[in-house]
PDB file of C-alpha atoms in Angstrom:
ATOM      1  CA  ALA A   1      97.510 102.320  84.835  1.00 80.00           C
ATOM      2  CA  GLN A   2      97.475 102.335  88.690  1.00 87.00           C
ATOM      3  CA  LYS A   3     100.460 102.462  90.836  1.00 93.00           C
ATOM      4  CA  VAL A   4     101.319 103.127  94.440  1.00 96.00           C
ATOM      5  CA  THR A   5     104.873 104.550  95.404  1.00 97.00           C
ATOM      6  CA  GLN A   6     106.120 104.314  99.106  1.00 97.00           C
ATOM      7  CA  ALA A   7     109.498 106.061  98.640  1.00 95.00           C
ATOM      8  CA  GLN A   8     110.729 105.057 101.955  1.00 97.00           C
ATOM      9  CA  THR A   9     111.894 101.651 102.248  1.00 96.00           C
ATOM     10  CA  GLU A  10     113.151 101.750 105.820  1.00 97.00           C
ATOM     11  CA  ILE A  11     112.727 104.322 108.742  1.00 97.00           C
ATOM     12  CA  SER A  12     114.067 103.827 112.038  1.00 98.00           C
ATOM     13  CA  VAL A  13     112.960 106.137 114.905  1.00 97.00           C
ATOM     14  CA  VAL A  14     113.514 106.127 118.718  1.00 97.00           C
ATOM     15  CA  GLU A  15     110.472 105.492 120.940  1.00 97.00           C
ATOM     16  CA  LYS A  16     108.283 108.535 121.285  1.00 97.00           C
ATOM     17  CA  GLU A  17     109.380 109.996 118.145  1.00 97.00           C
ATOM     18  CA  ASP A  18     106.636 110.968 115.367  1.00 98.00           C
ATOM     19  CA  VAL A  19     107.023 109.425 112.268  1.00 98.00           C
ATOM     20  CA  THR A  20     105.231 109.667 109.000  1.00 98.00           C
ATOM     21  CA  LEU A  21     105.065 107.172 106.321  1.00 98.00           C
ATOM     22  CA  ASP A  22     104.372 108.507 102.831  1.00 98.00           C
ATOM     23  CA  CYS A  23     102.225 107.164 100.041  1.00 98.00           C
ATOM     24  CA  VAL A  24     101.675 108.451  96.495  1.00 98.00           C
ATOM     25  CA  TYR A  25      99.414 106.879  94.378  1.00 97.00           C
ATOM     26  CA  GLU A  26      98.448 107.237  90.593  1.00 95.00           C
ATOM     27  CA  THR A  27      94.941 106.314  88.894  1.00 92.00           C
ATOM     28  CA  ARG A  28      92.789 107.816  86.155  1.00 90.00           C
ATOM     29  CA  ASP A  29      89.760 106.689  88.176  1.00 88.00           C
ATOM     30  CA  THR A  30      87.758 109.250  89.603  1.00 87.00           C
ATOM     31  CA  THR A  31      86.340 106.736  92.052  1.00 88.00           C
ATOM     32  CA  TYR A  32      88.977 104.809  93.989  1.00 91.00           C
ATOM     33  CA  TYR A  33      89.847 103.586  97.514  1.00 92.00           C
ATOM     34  CA  LEU A  34      92.818 103.967  99.513  1.00 94.00           C
ATOM     35  CA  PHE A  35      93.976 101.354 102.438  1.00 95.00           C
ATOM     36  CA  TRP A  36      96.713 101.091 104.846  1.00 97.00           C
ATOM     37  CA  TYR A  37      97.873  97.541 106.296  1.00 97.00           C
ATOM     38  CA  LYS A  38     100.327  96.653 108.949  1.00 97.00           C
ATOM     39  CA  GLN A  39     102.488  93.413 108.697  1.00 96.00           C
ATOM     40  CA  PRO A  40     104.259  92.802 112.150  1.00 93.00           C
ATOM     41  CA  PRO A  41     106.950  90.283 112.295  1.00 90.00           C
ATOM     42  CA  SER A  42     104.343  87.385 112.693  1.00 87.00           C
ATOM     43  CA  GLY A  43     103.568  87.817 109.153  1.00 87.00           C
ATOM     44  CA  GLU A  44      99.795  88.367 108.719  1.00 89.00           C
ATOM     45  CA  LEU A  45      98.673  91.767 107.095  1.00 93.00           C
ATOM     46  CA  VAL A  46      96.264  93.628 109.560  1.00 94.00           C
ATOM     47  CA  PHE A  47      94.121  96.172 108.118  1.00 94.00           C
ATOM     48  CA  LEU A  48      94.228  99.798 109.472  1.00 95.00           C
ATOM     49  CA  ILE A  49      92.078 102.013 107.432  1.00 93.00           C
ATOM     50  CA  ARG A  50      90.194 102.590 104.134  1.00 92.00           C
ATOM     51  CA  ARG A  51      89.257 105.963 102.552  1.00 92.00           C
ATOM     52  CA  ASN A  52      87.493 106.494  99.365  1.00 90.00           C
ATOM     53  CA  SER A  53      88.458 109.358  97.000  1.00 90.00           C
ATOM     54  CA  PHE A  54      85.173 111.403  97.914  1.00 89.00           C
ATOM     55  CA  ASP A  55      85.990 111.694 101.465  1.00 86.00           C
ATOM     56  CA  GLU A  56      89.357 113.962 101.874  1.00 83.00           C
ATOM     57  CA  GLN A  57      88.684 114.465 105.702  1.00 83.00           C
ATOM     58  CA  ASN A  58      91.985 113.560 107.650  1.00 85.00           C
ATOM     59  CA  GLU A  59      91.235 110.582 110.091  1.00 87.00           C
ATOM     60  CA  ILE A  60      92.704 110.022 113.903  1.00 88.00           C
ATOM     61  CA  SER A  61      92.612 106.965 115.483  1.00 89.00           C
ATOM     62  CA  GLY A  62      94.439 107.110 118.794  1.00 93.00           C
ATOM     63  CA  ARG A  63      98.075 107.588 118.090  1.00 95.00           C
ATOM     64  CA  TYR A  64      97.487 107.172 114.092  1.00 96.00           C
ATOM     65  CA  SER A  65      96.149 109.731 111.758  1.00 95.00           C
ATOM     66  CA  TRP A  66      95.997 109.813 108.060  1.00 95.00           C
ATOM     67  CA  ASN A  67      96.186 112.631 105.774  1.00 95.00           C
ATOM     68  CA  PHE A  68      94.563 112.483 102.338  1.00 95.00           C
ATOM     69  CA  GLN A  69      95.622 114.845  99.720  1.00 94.00           C
ATOM     70  CA  LYS A  70      93.999 114.437  96.319  1.00 93.00           C
ATOM     71  CA  SER A  71      95.912 117.707  94.901  1.00 93.00           C
ATOM     72  CA  THR A  72      99.247 115.633  95.464  1.00 95.00           C
ATOM     73  CA  SER A  73      97.863 112.156  95.112  1.00 96.00           C
ATOM     74  CA  SER A  74      99.144 111.230  98.590  1.00 96.00           C
ATOM     75  CA  PHE A  75      97.769 109.293 101.506  1.00 96.00           C
ATOM     76  CA  ASN A  76     100.396 109.776 104.011  1.00 97.00           C
ATOM     77  CA  PHE A  77     100.062 107.824 107.492  1.00 97.00           C
ATOM     78  CA  THR A  78     101.441 109.577 111.018  1.00 97.00           C
ATOM     79  CA  ILE A  79     102.311 107.885 114.060  1.00 97.00           C
ATOM     80  CA  THR A  80     102.519 109.920 117.217  1.00 97.00           C
ATOM     81  CA  ALA A  81     104.758 109.054 120.067  1.00 97.00           C
ATOM     82  CA  SER A  82     105.687 105.842 118.474  1.00 97.00           C
ATOM     83  CA  GLN A  83     106.208 102.615 120.631  1.00 97.00           C
ATOM     84  CA  VAL A  84     108.186  99.574 120.030  1.00 97.00           C
ATOM     85  CA  VAL A  85     105.087  97.633 119.175  1.00 96.00           C
ATOM     86  CA  ASP A  86     104.575  99.753 116.082  1.00 97.00           C
ATOM     87  CA  SER A  87     107.763  97.952 114.478  1.00 97.00           C
ATOM     88  CA  ALA A  88     106.357  96.479 111.481  1.00 97.00           C
ATOM     89  CA  VAL A  89     106.200  96.646 107.694  1.00 97.00           C
ATOM     90  CA  TYR A  90     103.243  99.369 106.463  1.00 97.00           C
ATOM     91  CA  PHE A  91     101.734  98.834 103.102  1.00 97.00           C
ATOM     92  CA  CYS A  92      99.651 101.517 101.439  1.00 97.00           C
ATOM     93  CA  ALA A  93      97.323 100.057  98.613  1.00 96.00           C
ATOM     94  CA  LEU A  94      94.824 101.081  96.336  1.00 94.00           C
ATOM     95  CA  SER A  95      91.822  99.713  94.714  1.00 91.00           C
ATOM     96  CA  VAL A  96      89.779 101.059  91.966  1.00 83.00           C
ATOM     97  CA  ARG A  97      86.400 100.480  90.191  1.00 72.00           C
ATOM     98  CA  ALA A  98      86.895  97.472  87.761  1.00 61.00           C
ATOM     99  CA  ASN A  99      86.094  97.600  84.170  1.00 49.00           C
ATOM    100  CA  TYR A 100      84.425  93.874  84.820  1.00 61.00           C
ATOM    101  CA  GLY A 101      83.291  92.616  88.077  1.00 66.00           C
ATOM    102  CA  GLY A 102      85.646  89.708  88.838  1.00 72.00           C
ATOM    103  CA  SER A 103      88.655  91.977  89.826  1.00 76.00           C
ATOM    104  CA  GLN A 104      86.552  94.254  91.752  1.00 75.00           C
ATOM    105  CA  GLY A 105      88.298  94.840  95.129  1.00 80.00           C
ATOM    106  CA  ASN A 106      91.759  93.834  93.992  1.00 88.00           C
ATOM    107  CA  LEU A 107      94.464  95.715  95.355  1.00 91.00           C
ATOM    108  CA  ILE A 108      97.295  97.356  94.035  1.00 91.00           C
ATOM    109  CA  PHE A 109     100.129  97.516  96.711  1.00 94.00           C
ATOM    110  CA  GLY A 110     103.101  99.589  97.418  1.00 95.00           C
ATOM    111  CA  LYS A 111     106.423  98.220  98.053  1.00 95.00           C
ATOM    112  CA  GLY A 112     106.114  98.563 101.881  1.00 96.00           C
ATOM    113  CA  THR A 113     108.115 100.654 104.628  1.00 97.00           C
ATOM    114  CA  LYS A 114     109.702  99.028 107.210  1.00 97.00           C
ATOM    115  CA  LEU A 115     109.542 100.826 110.495  1.00 98.00           C
ATOM    116  CA  SER A 116     111.896 100.218 113.268  1.00 97.00           C
ATOM    117  CA  VAL A 117     111.262 101.853 116.808  1.00 97.00           C
ATOM    118  CA  LYS A 118     114.100 101.573 119.057  1.00 97.00           C
ATOM    119  CA  PRO A 119     113.349 101.746 122.812  1.00 95.00           C
TER     120      PRO A 119
ATOM    121  CA  GLU B   1      88.781  89.296 114.183  1.00 57.00           C
ATOM    122  CA  ALA B   2      89.442  87.623 110.954  1.00 59.00           C
ATOM    123  CA  ASP B   3      89.111  83.908 110.756  1.00 91.00           C
ATOM    124  CA  ILE B   4      91.331  82.881 107.976  1.00 95.00           C
ATOM    125  CA  TYR B   5      93.743  80.051 108.251  1.00 95.00           C
ATOM    126  CA  GLN B   6      96.783  78.681 106.366  1.00 97.00           C
ATOM    127  CA  THR B   7      98.619  75.354 106.703  1.00 96.00           C
ATOM    128  CA  PRO B   8     101.345  74.661 106.914  1.00 97.00           C
ATOM    129  CA  ARG B   9     103.041  77.508 108.411  1.00 95.00           C
ATOM    130  CA  TYR B  10     106.509  76.648 107.293  1.00 96.00           C
ATOM    131  CA  LEU B  11     107.578  74.254 104.541  1.00 97.00           C
ATOM    132  CA  VAL B  12     110.996  72.765 103.250  1.00 97.00           C
ATOM    133  CA  ILE B  13     110.778  70.368 100.602  1.00 96.00           C
ATOM    134  CA  GLY B  14     112.984  69.197  97.601  1.00 96.00           C
ATOM    135  CA  THR B  15     112.886  70.049  93.835  1.00 97.00           C
ATOM    136  CA  GLY B  16     110.424  68.430  91.974  1.00 96.00           C
ATOM    137  CA  LYS B  17     108.051  67.636  94.842  1.00 96.00           C
ATOM    138  CA  LYS B  18     104.247  68.390  94.479  1.00 96.00           C
ATOM    139  CA  ILE B  19     102.765  70.477  97.016  1.00 96.00           C
ATOM    140  CA  THR B  20      99.692  71.870  98.168  1.00 97.00           C
ATOM    141  CA  LEU B  21      99.212  75.035 100.439  1.00 98.00           C
ATOM    142  CA  GLU B  22      95.952  75.175 102.376  1.00 98.00           C
ATOM    143  CA  CYS B  23      93.704  78.395 102.926  1.00 98.00           C
ATOM    144  CA  SER B  24      90.375  78.457 104.492  1.00 97.00           C
ATOM    145  CA  GLN B  25      88.174  80.932 106.042  1.00 97.00           C
ATOM    146  CA  THR B  26      85.142  80.949 108.383  1.00 95.00           C
ATOM    147  CA  MET B  27      83.602  84.597 107.290  1.00 94.00           C
ATOM    148  CA  GLY B  28      81.544  83.305 104.343  1.00 93.00           C
ATOM    149  CA  HIS B  29      83.799  85.579 102.118  1.00 94.00           C
ATOM    150  CA  ASP B  30      82.936  85.173  98.233  1.00 92.00           C
ATOM    151  CA  LYS B  31      86.328  86.524  97.218  1.00 93.00           C
ATOM    152  CA  MET B  32      89.674  85.019  97.971  1.00 96.00           C
ATOM    153  CA  TYR B  33      93.381  85.723  96.790  1.00 96.00           C
ATOM    154  CA  TRP B  34      96.772  84.590  96.898  1.00 97.00           C
ATOM    155  CA  TYR B  35      99.691  86.536  97.211  1.00 96.00           C
ATOM    156  CA  GLN B  36     103.317  85.959  96.734  1.00 96.00           C
ATOM    157  CA  GLN B  37     105.623  88.207  99.028  1.00 94.00           C
ATOM    158  CA  ASP B  38     109.233  88.233  98.175  1.00 87.00           C
ATOM    159  CA  PRO B  39     112.188  89.032 100.700  1.00 80.00           C
ATOM    160  CA  GLY B  40     112.068  92.402  99.569  1.00 75.00           C
ATOM    161  CA  MET B  41     108.622  92.733 101.174  1.00 86.00           C
ATOM    162  CA  GLU B  42     106.668  93.417  97.905  1.00 88.00           C
ATOM    163  CA  LEU B  43     103.463  91.911  97.813  1.00 92.00           C
ATOM    164  CA  HIS B  44     102.147  90.229  94.133  1.00 92.00           C
ATOM    165  CA  LEU B  45      98.704  89.055  93.364  1.00 93.00           C
ATOM    166  CA  ILE B  46      99.060  85.744  91.946  1.00 95.00           C
ATOM    167  CA  HIS B  47      95.538  84.149  91.930  1.00 96.00           C
ATOM    168  CA  TYR B  48      91.991  85.269  92.983  1.00 94.00           C
ATOM    169  CA  SER B  49      88.447  83.970  93.039  1.00 94.00           C
ATOM    170  CA  TYR B  50      85.284  85.931  93.180  1.00 91.00           C
ATOM    171  CA  GLY B  51      83.072  82.575  94.144  1.00 92.00           C
ATOM    172  CA  VAL B  52      82.902  78.723  93.828  1.00 95.00           C
ATOM    173  CA  ASN B  53      84.254  77.443  90.540  1.00 94.00           C
ATOM    174  CA  SER B  54      86.009  80.977  89.656  1.00 93.00           C
ATOM    175  CA  THR B  55      89.466  81.358  89.419  1.00 94.00           C
ATOM    176  CA  GLU B  56      91.558  83.959  87.980  1.00 93.00           C
ATOM    177  CA  LYS B  57      95.365  84.921  87.484  1.00 92.00           C
ATOM    178  CA  GLY B  58      96.604  87.808  89.192  1.00 90.00           C
ATOM    179  CA  ASP B  59      99.208  90.427  88.230  1.00 85.00           C
ATOM    180  CA  LEU B  60     102.207  88.150  88.724  1.00 86.00           C
ATOM    181  CA  SER B  61     102.633  85.081  86.519  1.00 83.00           C
ATOM    182  CA  SER B  62     102.879  82.023  88.388  1.00 87.00           C
ATOM    183  CA  GLU B  63     103.413  78.557  87.739  1.00 90.00           C
ATOM    184  CA  SER B  64     100.968  77.360  90.573  1.00 94.00           C
ATOM    185  CA  THR B  65      97.180  76.636  90.166  1.00 95.00           C
ATOM    186  CA  VAL B  66      94.105  77.016  92.372  1.00 97.00           C
ATOM    187  CA  SER B  67      90.695  75.571  92.808  1.00 96.00           C
ATOM    188  CA  ARG B  68      87.581  76.813  94.532  1.00 97.00           C
ATOM    189  CA  ILE B  69      85.126  74.042  95.024  1.00 97.00           C
ATOM    190  CA  ARG B  70      83.794  75.317  98.250  1.00 96.00           C
ATOM    191  CA  THR B  71      83.242  79.055  99.274  1.00 96.00           C
ATOM    192  CA  GLU B  72      85.822  78.552 102.333  1.00 97.00           C
ATOM    193  CA  HIS B  73      88.393  76.609 100.841  1.00 97.00           C
ATOM    194  CA  PHE B  74      91.163  77.955  98.311  1.00 98.00           C
ATOM    195  CA  PRO B  75      94.098  75.880  98.098  1.00 98.00           C
ATOM    196  CA  LEU B  76      97.239  76.503  96.024  1.00 97.00           C
ATOM    197  CA  THR B  77      99.225  73.757  94.086  1.00 97.00           C
ATOM    198  CA  LEU B  78     102.622  73.605  92.716  1.00 95.00           C
ATOM    199  CA  GLU B  79     103.150  70.444  90.741  1.00 95.00           C
ATOM    200  CA  SER B  80     106.664  70.526  90.733  1.00 95.00           C
ATOM    201  CA  ALA B  81     108.501  72.647  93.216  1.00 95.00           C
ATOM    202  CA  ARG B  82     111.516  74.607  92.346  1.00 95.00           C
ATOM    203  CA  PRO B  83     114.079  76.906  94.192  1.00 95.00           C
ATOM    204  CA  SER B  84     112.776  79.834  92.420  1.00 93.00           C
ATOM    205  CA  HIS B  85     109.392  79.026  94.159  1.00 95.00           C
ATOM    206  CA  THR B  86     110.841  79.761  97.561  1.00 95.00           C
ATOM    207  CA  SER B  87     108.910  82.772  99.351  1.00 95.00           C
ATOM    208  CA  GLN B  88     105.992  83.571 101.298  1.00 96.00           C
ATOM    209  CA  TYR B  89     102.586  82.928 100.358  1.00 97.00           C
ATOM    210  CA  LEU B  90      99.763  84.929 101.791  1.00 96.00           C
ATOM    211  CA  CYS B  91      96.077  83.951 101.517  1.00 97.00           C
ATOM    212  CA  ALA B  92      93.459  86.558 101.976  1.00 96.00           C
ATOM    213  CA  SER B  93      89.395  87.074 101.844  1.00 95.00           C
ATOM    214  CA  SER B  94      86.960  89.728 101.448  1.00 92.00           C
ATOM    215  CA  GLU B  95      83.580  90.508 100.785  1.00 88.00           C
ATOM    216  CA  PHE B  96      82.903  90.729  97.265  1.00 83.00           C
ATOM    217  CA  ARG B  97      80.890  94.253  96.911  1.00 78.00           C
ATOM    218  CA  ASP B  98      80.880  97.487  95.825  1.00 75.00           C
ATOM    219  CA  PRO B  99      82.641  99.632  97.164  1.00 77.00           C
ATOM    220  CA  PRO B 100      85.282  97.172  98.063  1.00 79.00           C
ATOM    221  CA  TYR B 101      86.010  96.175 101.703  1.00 82.00           C
ATOM    222  CA  GLU B 102      89.113  95.267 103.361  1.00 89.00           C
ATOM    223  CA  GLN B 103      90.961  91.997 102.740  1.00 92.00           C
ATOM    224  CA  TYR B 104      91.375  90.076 105.711  1.00 94.00           C
ATOM    225  CA  PHE B 105      94.865  87.995 105.634  1.00 94.00           C
ATOM    226  CA  GLY B 106      95.996  84.565 107.059  1.00 95.00           C
ATOM    227  CA  PRO B 107      99.437  84.197 108.896  1.00 93.00           C
ATOM    228  CA  GLY B 108     101.263  83.128 105.536  1.00 95.00           C
ATOM    229  CA  THR B 109     103.081  79.910 104.620  1.00 96.00           C
ATOM    230  CA  ARG B 110     106.833  80.375 104.294  1.00 96.00           C
ATOM    231  CA  LEU B 111     108.061  77.879 101.628  1.00 97.00           C
ATOM    232  CA  THR B 112     111.460  76.994 100.974  1.00 96.00           C
ATOM    233  CA  VAL B 113     112.525  74.568  98.159  1.00 96.00           C
ATOM    234  CA  THR B 114     116.233  72.934  98.257  1.00 96.00           C
TER     235      THR B 114
END
């Protein structure tokens, strides 16, 4: 069975603080894909990053960085120098190779972490 | 920028009414999804489709039904709305390929059944 755990339900920080959102996943598949999405108050989910199981390189995009560690089954997301506009719910998600074609690409989402950045 | 649309954005309706939530995308994606998001934020996949005339149930059992007659359109219908159907409904689409690509989400429909 596959599962994504985001243990932090809510995090509150003050602007300019760094913050790390944790994501731990479970799967027996050797080929899988991990995603992060952001859901601002407007409601739609916005894609942030996709990482496949064979690529453990960390990634940095501006103030955002991701740390993928297969040894601990974690794919953590760090925001450096947080800003008020970063306030949102962040979801980590997992996709595995399906046994049949139709469900290919289906995502298993964590429960989300609500980040509040105060000025 | 993703082009996926949902209407209405907000809907308040009485118990027993039939409702259809509309979802359309202009990206030519073969795969489309419906999610239900509860107030606790958790997302549940309730339906998906991988092409015209295909519909599949998701991980969470739902009394709603869907249809996929055209690639760009994936409406969700509730034959008889109940207060337990009150929720946020999110539609998404993606390319249907291996490896899986990201899903693009619509703005959601917030449904309240009184």
